[in-house]
Coordinates of C-alpha atoms and ligand atoms in Angstrom, one line a residue:
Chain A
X22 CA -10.1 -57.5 -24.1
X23 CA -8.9 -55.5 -21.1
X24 CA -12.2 -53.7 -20.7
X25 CA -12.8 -54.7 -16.9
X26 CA -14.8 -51.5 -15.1
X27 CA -11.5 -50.3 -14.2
X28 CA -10.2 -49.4 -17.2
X29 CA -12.9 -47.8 -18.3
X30 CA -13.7 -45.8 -15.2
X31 CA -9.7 -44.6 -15.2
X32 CA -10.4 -43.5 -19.1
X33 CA -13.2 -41.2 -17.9
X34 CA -11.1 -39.8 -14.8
X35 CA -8.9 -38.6 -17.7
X36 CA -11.4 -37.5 -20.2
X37 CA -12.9 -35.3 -17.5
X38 CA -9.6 -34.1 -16.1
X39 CA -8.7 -32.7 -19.5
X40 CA -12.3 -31.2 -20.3
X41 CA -11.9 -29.5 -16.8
X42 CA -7.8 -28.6 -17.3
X43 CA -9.2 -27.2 -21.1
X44 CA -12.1 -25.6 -19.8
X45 CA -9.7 -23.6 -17.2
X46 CA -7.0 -22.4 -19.6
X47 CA -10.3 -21.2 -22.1
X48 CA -11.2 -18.9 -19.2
X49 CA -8.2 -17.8 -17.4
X50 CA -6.1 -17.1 -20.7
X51 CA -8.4 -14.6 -22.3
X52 CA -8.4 -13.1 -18.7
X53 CA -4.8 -12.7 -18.1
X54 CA -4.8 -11.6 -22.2
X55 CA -6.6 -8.6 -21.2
X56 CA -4.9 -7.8 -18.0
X57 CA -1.7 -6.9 -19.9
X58 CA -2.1 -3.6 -21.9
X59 CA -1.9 -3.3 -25.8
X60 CA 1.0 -1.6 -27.1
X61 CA 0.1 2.1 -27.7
X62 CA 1.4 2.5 -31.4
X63 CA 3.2 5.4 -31.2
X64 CA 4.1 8.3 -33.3
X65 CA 8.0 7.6 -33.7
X66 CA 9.8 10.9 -32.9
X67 CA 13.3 11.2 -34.2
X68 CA 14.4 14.2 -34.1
X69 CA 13.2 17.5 -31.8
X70 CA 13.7 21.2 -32.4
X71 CA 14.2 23.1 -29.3
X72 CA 14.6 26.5 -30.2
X73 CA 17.4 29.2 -31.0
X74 CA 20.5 28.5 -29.4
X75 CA 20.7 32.3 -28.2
X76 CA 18.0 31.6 -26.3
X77 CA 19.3 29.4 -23.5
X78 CA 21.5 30.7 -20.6
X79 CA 24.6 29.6 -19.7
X80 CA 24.7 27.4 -16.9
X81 CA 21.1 26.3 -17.2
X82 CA 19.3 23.1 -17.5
X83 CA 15.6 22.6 -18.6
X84 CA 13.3 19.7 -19.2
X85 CA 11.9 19.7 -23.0
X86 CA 9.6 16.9 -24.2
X87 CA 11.0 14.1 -26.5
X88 CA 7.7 12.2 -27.6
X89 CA 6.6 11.4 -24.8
X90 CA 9.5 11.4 -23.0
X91 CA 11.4 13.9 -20.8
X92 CA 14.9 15.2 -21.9
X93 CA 17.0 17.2 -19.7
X94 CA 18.9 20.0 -21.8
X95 CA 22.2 21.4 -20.2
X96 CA 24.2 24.2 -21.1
X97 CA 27.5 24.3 -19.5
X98 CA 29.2 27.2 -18.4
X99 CA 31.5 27.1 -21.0
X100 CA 28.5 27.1 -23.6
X101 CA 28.4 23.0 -24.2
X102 CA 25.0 21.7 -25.2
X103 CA 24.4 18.3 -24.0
X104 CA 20.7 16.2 -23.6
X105 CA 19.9 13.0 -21.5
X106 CA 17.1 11.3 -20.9
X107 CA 15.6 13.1 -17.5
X108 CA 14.9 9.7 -16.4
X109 CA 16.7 8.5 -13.6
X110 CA 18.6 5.1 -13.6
X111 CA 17.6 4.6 -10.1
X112 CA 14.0 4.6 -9.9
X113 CA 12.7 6.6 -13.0
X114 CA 11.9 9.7 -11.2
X115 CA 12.9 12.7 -13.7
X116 CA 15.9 15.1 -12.5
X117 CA 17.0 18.4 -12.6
X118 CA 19.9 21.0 -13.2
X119 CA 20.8 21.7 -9.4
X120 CA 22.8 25.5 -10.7
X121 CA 24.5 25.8 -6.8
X122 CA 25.9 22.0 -7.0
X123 CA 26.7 22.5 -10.4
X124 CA 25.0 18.6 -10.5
X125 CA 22.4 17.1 -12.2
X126 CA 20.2 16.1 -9.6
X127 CA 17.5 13.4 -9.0
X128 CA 14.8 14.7 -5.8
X129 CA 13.8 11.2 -4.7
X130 CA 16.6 9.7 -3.3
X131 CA 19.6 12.2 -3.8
X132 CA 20.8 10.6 -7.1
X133 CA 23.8 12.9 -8.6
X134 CA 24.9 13.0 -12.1
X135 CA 27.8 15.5 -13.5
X136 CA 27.2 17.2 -16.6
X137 CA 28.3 14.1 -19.0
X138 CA 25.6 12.2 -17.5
X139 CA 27.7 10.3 -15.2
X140 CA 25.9 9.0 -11.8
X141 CA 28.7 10.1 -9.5
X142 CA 26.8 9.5 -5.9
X143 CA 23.9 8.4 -3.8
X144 CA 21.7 5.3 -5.1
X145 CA 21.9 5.6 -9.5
X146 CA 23.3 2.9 -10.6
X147 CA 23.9 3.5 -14.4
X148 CA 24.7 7.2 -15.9
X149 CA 22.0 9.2 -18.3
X150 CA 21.2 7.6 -21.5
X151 CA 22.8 10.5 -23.6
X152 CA 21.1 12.3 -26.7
X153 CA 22.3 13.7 -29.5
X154 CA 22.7 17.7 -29.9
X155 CA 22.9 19.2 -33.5
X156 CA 23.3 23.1 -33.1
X157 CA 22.0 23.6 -37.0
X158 CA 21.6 27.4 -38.6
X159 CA 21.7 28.7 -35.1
X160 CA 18.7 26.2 -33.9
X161 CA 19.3 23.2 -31.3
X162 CA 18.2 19.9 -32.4
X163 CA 18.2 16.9 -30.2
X164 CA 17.7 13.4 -31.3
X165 CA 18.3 9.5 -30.2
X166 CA 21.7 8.0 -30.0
X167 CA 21.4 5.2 -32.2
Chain B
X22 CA -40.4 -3.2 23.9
X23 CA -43.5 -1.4 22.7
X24 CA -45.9 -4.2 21.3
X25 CA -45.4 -3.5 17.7
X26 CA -41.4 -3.9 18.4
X27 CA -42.0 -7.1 20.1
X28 CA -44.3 -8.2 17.0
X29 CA -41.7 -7.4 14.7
X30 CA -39.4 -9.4 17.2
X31 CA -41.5 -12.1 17.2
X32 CA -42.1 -12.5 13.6
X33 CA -38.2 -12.1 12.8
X34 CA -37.7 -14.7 15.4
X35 CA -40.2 -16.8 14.7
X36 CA -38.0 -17.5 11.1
X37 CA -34.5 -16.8 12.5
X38 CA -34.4 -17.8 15.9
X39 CA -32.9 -15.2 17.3
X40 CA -33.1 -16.7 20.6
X41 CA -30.0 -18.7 20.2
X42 CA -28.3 -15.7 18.8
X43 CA -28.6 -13.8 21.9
X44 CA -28.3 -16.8 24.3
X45 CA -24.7 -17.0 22.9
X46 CA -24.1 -13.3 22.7
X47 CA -24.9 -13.6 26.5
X48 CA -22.0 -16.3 27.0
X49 CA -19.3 -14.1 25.8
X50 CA -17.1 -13.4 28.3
X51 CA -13.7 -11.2 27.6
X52 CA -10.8 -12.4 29.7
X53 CA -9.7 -9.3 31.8
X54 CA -6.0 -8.6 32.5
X55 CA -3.0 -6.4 32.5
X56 CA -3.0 -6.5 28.6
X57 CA -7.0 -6.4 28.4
X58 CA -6.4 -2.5 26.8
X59 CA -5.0 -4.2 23.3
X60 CA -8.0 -5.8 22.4
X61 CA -9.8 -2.6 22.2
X62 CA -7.5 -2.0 18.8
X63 CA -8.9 -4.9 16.7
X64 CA -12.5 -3.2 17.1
X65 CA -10.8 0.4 16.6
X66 CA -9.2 -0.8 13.2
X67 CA -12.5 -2.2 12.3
X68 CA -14.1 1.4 13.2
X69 CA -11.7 3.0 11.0
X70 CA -12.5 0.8 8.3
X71 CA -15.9 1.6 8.5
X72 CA -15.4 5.6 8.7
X73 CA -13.3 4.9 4.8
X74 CA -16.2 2.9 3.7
X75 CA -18.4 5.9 4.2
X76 CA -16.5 8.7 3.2
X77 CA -15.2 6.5 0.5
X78 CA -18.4 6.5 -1.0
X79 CA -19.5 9.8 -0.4
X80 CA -15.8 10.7 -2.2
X81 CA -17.1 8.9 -5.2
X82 CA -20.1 10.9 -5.7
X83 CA -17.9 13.7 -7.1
X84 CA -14.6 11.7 -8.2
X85 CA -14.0 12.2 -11.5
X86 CA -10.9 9.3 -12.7
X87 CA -9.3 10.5 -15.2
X88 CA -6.1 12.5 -16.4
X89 CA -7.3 15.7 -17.0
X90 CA -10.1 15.5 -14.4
X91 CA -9.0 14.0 -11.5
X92 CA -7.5 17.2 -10.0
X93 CA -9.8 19.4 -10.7
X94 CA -12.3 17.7 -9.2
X95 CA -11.0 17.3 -6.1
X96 CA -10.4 21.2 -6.3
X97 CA -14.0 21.5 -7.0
X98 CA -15.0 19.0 -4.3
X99 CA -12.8 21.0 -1.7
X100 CA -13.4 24.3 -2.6
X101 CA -17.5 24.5 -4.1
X102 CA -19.0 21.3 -2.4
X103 CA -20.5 22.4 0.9
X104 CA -18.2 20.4 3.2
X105 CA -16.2 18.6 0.8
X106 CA -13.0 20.0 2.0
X107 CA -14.2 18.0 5.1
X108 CA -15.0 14.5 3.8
X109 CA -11.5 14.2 2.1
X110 CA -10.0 15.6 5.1
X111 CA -11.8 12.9 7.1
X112 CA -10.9 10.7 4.5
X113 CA -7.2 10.9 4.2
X114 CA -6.6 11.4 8.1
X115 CA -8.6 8.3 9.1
X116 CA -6.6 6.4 6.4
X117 CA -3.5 6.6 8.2
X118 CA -5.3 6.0 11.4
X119 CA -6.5 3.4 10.3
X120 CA -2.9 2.2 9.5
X121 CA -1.7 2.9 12.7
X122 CA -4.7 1.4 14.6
X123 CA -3.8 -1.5 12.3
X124 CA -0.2 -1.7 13.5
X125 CA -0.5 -1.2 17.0
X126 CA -3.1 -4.4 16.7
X127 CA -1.1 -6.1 15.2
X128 CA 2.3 -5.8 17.4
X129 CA 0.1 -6.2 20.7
X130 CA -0.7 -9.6 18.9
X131 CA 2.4 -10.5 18.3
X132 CA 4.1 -10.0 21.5
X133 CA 1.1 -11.8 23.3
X134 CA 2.0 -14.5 20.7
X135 CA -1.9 -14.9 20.1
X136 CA -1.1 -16.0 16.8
X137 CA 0.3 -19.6 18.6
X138 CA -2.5 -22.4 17.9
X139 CA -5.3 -22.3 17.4
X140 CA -5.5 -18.8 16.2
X141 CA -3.2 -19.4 13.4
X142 CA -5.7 -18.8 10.5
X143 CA -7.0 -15.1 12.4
X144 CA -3.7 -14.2 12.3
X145 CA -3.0 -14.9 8.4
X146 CA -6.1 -13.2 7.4
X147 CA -5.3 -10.0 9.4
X148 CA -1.9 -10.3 7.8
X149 CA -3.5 -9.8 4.7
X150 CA -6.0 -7.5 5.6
X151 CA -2.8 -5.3 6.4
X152 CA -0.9 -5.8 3.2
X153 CA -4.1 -4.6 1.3
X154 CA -4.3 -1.9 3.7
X155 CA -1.1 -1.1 2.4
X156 CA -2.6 -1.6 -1.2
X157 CA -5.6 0.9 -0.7
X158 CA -3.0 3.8 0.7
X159 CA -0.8 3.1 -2.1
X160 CA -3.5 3.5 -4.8
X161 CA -5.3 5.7 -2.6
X162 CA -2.6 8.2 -3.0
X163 CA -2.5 8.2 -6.9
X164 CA -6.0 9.2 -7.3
X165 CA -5.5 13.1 -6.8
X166 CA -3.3 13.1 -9.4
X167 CA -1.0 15.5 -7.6
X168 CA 2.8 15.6 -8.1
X169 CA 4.2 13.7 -5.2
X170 CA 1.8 11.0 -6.0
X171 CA 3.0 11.3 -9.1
X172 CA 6.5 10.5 -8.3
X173 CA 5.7 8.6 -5.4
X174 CA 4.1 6.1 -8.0
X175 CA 6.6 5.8 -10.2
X176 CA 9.4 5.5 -7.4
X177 CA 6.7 2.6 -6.2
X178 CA 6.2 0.4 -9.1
X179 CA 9.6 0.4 -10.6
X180 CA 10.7 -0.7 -7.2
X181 CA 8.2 -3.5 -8.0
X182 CA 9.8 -4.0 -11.6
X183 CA 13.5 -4.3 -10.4
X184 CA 12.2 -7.9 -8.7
X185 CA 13.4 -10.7 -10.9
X186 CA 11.2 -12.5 -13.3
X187 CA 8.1 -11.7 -12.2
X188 CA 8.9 -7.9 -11.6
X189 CA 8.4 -6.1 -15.2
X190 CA 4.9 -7.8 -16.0
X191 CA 4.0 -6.7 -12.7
X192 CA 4.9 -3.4 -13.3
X193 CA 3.5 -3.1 -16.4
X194 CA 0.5 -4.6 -15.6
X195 CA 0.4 -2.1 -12.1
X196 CA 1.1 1.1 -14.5
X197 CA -1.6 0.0 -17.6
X198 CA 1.8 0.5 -19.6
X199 CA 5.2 1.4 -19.3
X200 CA 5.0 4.6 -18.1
X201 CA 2.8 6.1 -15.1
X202 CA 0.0 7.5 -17.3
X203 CA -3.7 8.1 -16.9
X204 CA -4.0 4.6 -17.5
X205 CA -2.1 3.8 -14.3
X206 CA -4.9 6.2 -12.4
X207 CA -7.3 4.0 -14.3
X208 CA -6.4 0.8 -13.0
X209 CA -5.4 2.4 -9.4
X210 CA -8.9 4.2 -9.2
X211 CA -10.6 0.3 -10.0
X212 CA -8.4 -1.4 -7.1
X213 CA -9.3 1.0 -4.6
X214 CA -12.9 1.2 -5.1
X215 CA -13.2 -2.4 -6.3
X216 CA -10.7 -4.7 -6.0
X217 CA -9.0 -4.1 -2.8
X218 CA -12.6 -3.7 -0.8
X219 CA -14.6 -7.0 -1.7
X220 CA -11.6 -9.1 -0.9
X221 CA -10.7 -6.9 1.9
X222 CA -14.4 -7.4 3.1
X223 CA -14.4 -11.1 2.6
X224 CA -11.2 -11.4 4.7
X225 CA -12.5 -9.3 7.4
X226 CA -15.6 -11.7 7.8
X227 CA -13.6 -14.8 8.0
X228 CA -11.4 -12.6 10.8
X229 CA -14.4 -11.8 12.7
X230 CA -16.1 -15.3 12.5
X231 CA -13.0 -16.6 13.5
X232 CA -12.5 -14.1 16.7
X233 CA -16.6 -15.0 17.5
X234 CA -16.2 -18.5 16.9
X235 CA -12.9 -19.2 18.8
X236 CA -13.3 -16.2 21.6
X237 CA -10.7 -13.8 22.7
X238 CA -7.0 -14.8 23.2
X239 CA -5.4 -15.7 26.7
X240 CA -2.0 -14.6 27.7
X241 CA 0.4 -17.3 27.8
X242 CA -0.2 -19.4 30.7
X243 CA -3.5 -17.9 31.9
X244 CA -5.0 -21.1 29.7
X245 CA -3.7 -23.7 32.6
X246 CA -4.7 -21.9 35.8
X247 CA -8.1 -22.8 37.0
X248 CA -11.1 -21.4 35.5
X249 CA -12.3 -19.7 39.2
X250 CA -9.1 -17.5 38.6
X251 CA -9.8 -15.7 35.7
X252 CA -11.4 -12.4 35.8
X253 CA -13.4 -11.6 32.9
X254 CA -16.2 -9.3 31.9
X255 CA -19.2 -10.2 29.7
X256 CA -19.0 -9.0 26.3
X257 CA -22.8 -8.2 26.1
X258 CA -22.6 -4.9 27.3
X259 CA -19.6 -4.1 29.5
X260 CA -17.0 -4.9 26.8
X261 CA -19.3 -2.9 23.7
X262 CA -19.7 -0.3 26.0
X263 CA -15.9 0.3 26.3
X264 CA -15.3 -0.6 23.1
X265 CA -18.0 2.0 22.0
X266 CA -16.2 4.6 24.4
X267 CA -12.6 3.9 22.5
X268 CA -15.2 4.9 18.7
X269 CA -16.0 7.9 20.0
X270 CA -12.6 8.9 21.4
X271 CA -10.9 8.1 17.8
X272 CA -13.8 10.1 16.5
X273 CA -12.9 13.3 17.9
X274 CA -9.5 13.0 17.3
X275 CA -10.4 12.2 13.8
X276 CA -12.5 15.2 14.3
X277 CA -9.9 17.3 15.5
X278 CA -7.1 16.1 13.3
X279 CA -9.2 16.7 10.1
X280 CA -10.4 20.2 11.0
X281 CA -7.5 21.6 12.1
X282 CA -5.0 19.9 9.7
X283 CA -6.6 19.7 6.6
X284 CA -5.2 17.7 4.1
X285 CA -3.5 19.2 1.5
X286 CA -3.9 18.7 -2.0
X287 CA -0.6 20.3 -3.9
X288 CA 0.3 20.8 -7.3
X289 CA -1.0 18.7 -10.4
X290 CA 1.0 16.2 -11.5
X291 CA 3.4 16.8 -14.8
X292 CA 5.0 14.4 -16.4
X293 CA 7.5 17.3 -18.1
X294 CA 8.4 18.6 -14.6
X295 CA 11.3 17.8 -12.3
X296 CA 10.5 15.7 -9.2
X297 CA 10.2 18.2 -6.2
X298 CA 12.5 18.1 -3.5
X299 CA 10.9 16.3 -0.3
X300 CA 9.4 14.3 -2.2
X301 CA 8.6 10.9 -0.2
X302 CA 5.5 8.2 0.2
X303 CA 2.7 7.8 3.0
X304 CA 5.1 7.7 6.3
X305 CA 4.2 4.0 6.4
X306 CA 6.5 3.1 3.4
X307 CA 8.9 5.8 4.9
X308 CA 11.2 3.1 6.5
X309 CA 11.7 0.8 3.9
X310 CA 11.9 4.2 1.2
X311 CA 14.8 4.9 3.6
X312 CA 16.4 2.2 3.4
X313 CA 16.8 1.9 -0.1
X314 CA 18.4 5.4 -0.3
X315 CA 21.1 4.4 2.2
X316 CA 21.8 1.4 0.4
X317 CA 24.3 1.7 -2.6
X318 CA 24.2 1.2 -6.5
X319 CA 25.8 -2.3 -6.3
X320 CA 26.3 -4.1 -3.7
X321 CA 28.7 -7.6 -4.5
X322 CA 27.3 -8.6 -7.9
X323 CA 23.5 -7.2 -7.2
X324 CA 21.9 -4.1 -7.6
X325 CA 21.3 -2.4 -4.1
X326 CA 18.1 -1.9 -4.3
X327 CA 17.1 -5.8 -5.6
X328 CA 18.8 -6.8 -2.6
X329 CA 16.8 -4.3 -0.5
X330 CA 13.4 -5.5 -1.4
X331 CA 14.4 -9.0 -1.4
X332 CA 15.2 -8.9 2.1
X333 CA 12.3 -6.7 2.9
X334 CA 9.9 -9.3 1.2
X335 CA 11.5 -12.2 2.7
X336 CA 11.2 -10.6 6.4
X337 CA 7.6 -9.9 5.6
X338 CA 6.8 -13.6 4.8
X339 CA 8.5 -14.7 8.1
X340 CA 6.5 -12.1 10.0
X341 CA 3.3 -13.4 8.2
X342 CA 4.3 -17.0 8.9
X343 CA 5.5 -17.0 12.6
X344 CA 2.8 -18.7 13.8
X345 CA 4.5 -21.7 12.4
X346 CA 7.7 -21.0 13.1
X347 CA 7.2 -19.9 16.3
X348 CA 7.5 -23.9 18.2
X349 CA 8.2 -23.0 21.5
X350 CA 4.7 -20.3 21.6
X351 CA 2.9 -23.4 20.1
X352 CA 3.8 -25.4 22.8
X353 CA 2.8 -22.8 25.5
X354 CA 6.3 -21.4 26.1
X355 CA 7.6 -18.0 27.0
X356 CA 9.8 -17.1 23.2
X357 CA 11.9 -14.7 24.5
X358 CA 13.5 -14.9 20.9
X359 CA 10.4 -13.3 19.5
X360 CA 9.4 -10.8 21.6
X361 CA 13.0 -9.5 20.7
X362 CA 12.3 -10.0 17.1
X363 CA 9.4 -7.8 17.6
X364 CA 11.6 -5.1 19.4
X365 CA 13.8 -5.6 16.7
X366 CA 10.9 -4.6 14.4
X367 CA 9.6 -1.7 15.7
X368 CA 13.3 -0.2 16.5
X369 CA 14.1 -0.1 13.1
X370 CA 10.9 0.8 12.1
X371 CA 10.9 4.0 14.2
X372 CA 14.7 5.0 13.3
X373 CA 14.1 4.8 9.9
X374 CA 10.5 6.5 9.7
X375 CA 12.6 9.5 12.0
X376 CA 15.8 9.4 9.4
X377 CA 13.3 9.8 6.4
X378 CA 11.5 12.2 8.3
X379 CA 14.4 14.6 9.1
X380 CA 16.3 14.2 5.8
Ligands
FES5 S1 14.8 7.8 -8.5 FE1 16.5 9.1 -8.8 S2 17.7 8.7 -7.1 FE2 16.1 7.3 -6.8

């Protein structure tokens, strides 16, 4: 009964303003969909062997590959093994066994760690996720901390 | 003219009407006073600009952007392609002029206060023409695939992931992932030969319609004093032949910089090595890269570094928006208050680009 030009003419403002509102999120959502990258499914690594105990100096510190992620390995003087991610909390550069500081040391911004992993100065703001070290048959095994 | 010239002339203008064209090219007058020198930077930026474009593309013809190519074929470029040690030289060095040129611009703007109405809108869009400046030498950078790139990359985007909310899509959408990968060189390579140039070009046309349409900025004050007082030059040719004077001078220093300073390219980037020591971004980025690594761990309740780039980003935005903050410039009003703002500015930009330069 209420069918006055009005009425109708607000009904098609509407129709309209939802085709144009749908016809928007059908284009921009695929877009946006495909700006964000597909999670690469990858290869679950567990557990890494390094090598032969023997083999690594006392004192020392290397980088060995985890996956696809750096671990820093650290032998103490006193012959402790010890892994943490090389990632640093600060801003995800990767670190390295500084021998004369007797440190674990982060190049970007002068980020220090001891030897547990703890971020003792300069900008990191958490300590090194730690790994764990299995010395098995002579061989060094690292794996995650669950 | 020789008659075929004036033919072509004729039959171009004919269609166009060139005539009005150069009618108002020949009512262009640039004001001349103790600050005319600044306005020669705009058209140096824009020179620089144009020297990237053209040694940008040349670049491309041998560009290879991919993990395991990248590198290598910017060895091959520099060391096998006749002169291609020279391109990327010209490249890289004119890239930070280009910067520079862009800064000093930009301060002699700001403490003229030419921003103040009605100039507003030439002042946003070179605004943002600087911020993707800052977006081609960040991606730029990448592209050799080299190891401070490397880390200065990943130092880069996880400073853009520690900003709340928005931060980690960002950065994951930035790297192609959540690590700095080939994909990230992917999607860096795309920006700076794609991305970041059309809108960069689009910008710079509405910035030099806007300088044509509305005609050079006055010093404060010089608007009100009668028109018989002002000195000015025409711009058609006095000012283009200075202006074309200041090219060729940025040339050969362009010239000289690139020869005898080559740009290095360094070491490959590995993901399985250490960062190297000295490592640090484009000397642009240097203060605010500084800053952070004075700053500590926590500061209150907030990561030091969150509250770094929070206050970095909101003293950008004011920067960008002082023309309409700026009441007392609007109203044709000395602002003290801003030209020490702009002091302030370039202070600690200079101490801290010196701090992270020495340590
Ligand atoms: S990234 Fe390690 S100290 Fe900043």
């Amino acid at each position: 009964m209420n069918n006055t030009p009005q009425t109708k003419r607000d009904f098609l403002k509407y129709v309209l303003g939802a085709g144009v509102l749908a016809w928007l999120a059908s284009v921009v959502y695929p877009v946006l969909a495909y700006l964000k990258p597909p999670k690469q499914g990858e290869v679950e690594v567990t557990t890494v062997k390094v090598g032969p105990l023997s083999a690594i100096p006392k004192e020392s510190g290397e980088i060995v590959r985890f996956g696809t992620k750096p671990v820093i390995l650290i032998r103490t003087a006193e012959g402790d093994v010890r892994a943490f991610a090389a990632t640093c909390t600060h801003l995800d550069c990767t670190v390295q066994f500084r021998k004369d500081l007797g440190v674990i040391w982060c190049a970007c911004h002068n980020g220090k760690y001891d030897l547990s992993g703890r971020n003792i100065a300069g900008p990191p703001p958490r300590p090194l996720d730690p790994y764990r070290v299995v010395i098995q048959d002579g061989d060094v095994l690292l794996s995650k901390k669950s | 003219m020789s008659t075929l010239g004036k033919k072509l002339y004729r039959w171009v203008d004919d269609r166009v009407h060139l005539g009005d064209l150069i009618e108002f090219m020949g009512k262009k007058y640039v004001p001349v006073h103790r600050g005319s020198i600044w306005y020669y930077f705009g058209g140096v930026t824009l020179f620089l600009f144009l020297i990237q474009v053209i040694t940008g593309i040349l670049l491309l013809l041998y560009y290879k952007g991919s993990e395991d190519l990248a590198f290598e074929s910017i060895q091959f470029l520099m060391s096998k392609v006749s002169f291609g040690w020279l391109i990327r030289s010209v490249h890289s060095w004119s890239a930070n002029l280009f910067i520079l040129a862009a800064f000093i611009h930009m301060f002699s703007v700001f403490f003229e206060k030419s921003y103040r109405p009605p100039r507003e809108m030439t002042w946003l869009s070179g605004m943002f023409m600087l911020f993707l400046g800052f977006g081609f030498g960040f991606s730029g950078y990448l592209l050799p695939w080299n190891e401070l790139a490397f880390f200065a990359t990943k130092v880069g985007t996880d400073i853009a992931g520690v900003i709340p909310l928005v931060g980690k899509p960002m950065m994951i959408f930035l790297r192609g992932g959540e690590d700095v990968t080939g994909a990230t060189l992917s999607r860096f390579f795309g920006f700076h030969v794609a991305v970041l140039p059309g809108l960069f070009t689009v910008l710079l046309g509405i910035h030099l319609l806007l300088v044509q349409r509305q005609g050079m900025s006055e010093p404060l004050g010089a608007e009100d004093s009668p028109a018989a007082d002002k000195k000015t030059m025409p711009f058609f040719p006095n000012f283009l032949l200075r202006d074309l004077l200041f090219w060729l001078i940025v040339l050969n220093v362009l010239a000289i910089l690139a020869v005898f300073f080559p740009w290095e390219l360094g070491q490959k980037a590995d993901a399985f090595a250490p960062a190297p020591a000295g490592i640090r971004p484009e000397w642009y980025f240097l203060f605010m890269f500084q800053t952070l690594k004075y700053l500590p761990a926590q500061l209150w309740i907030v990561d030091g570094e969150v509250l770094g780039i929070l206050l970095f980003a909101l003293a950008g935005i004011l920067w960008t928006l002082v023309p309409f903050w700026d009441r007392k410039s609007a109203k044709g009003q000395q602002s003290r208050i801003i030209t020490y703002v702009g002091i302030g500015a370039i202070v600690y930009i200079l101490v801290f680009t010196i701090l992270g330069w020495l340590f």
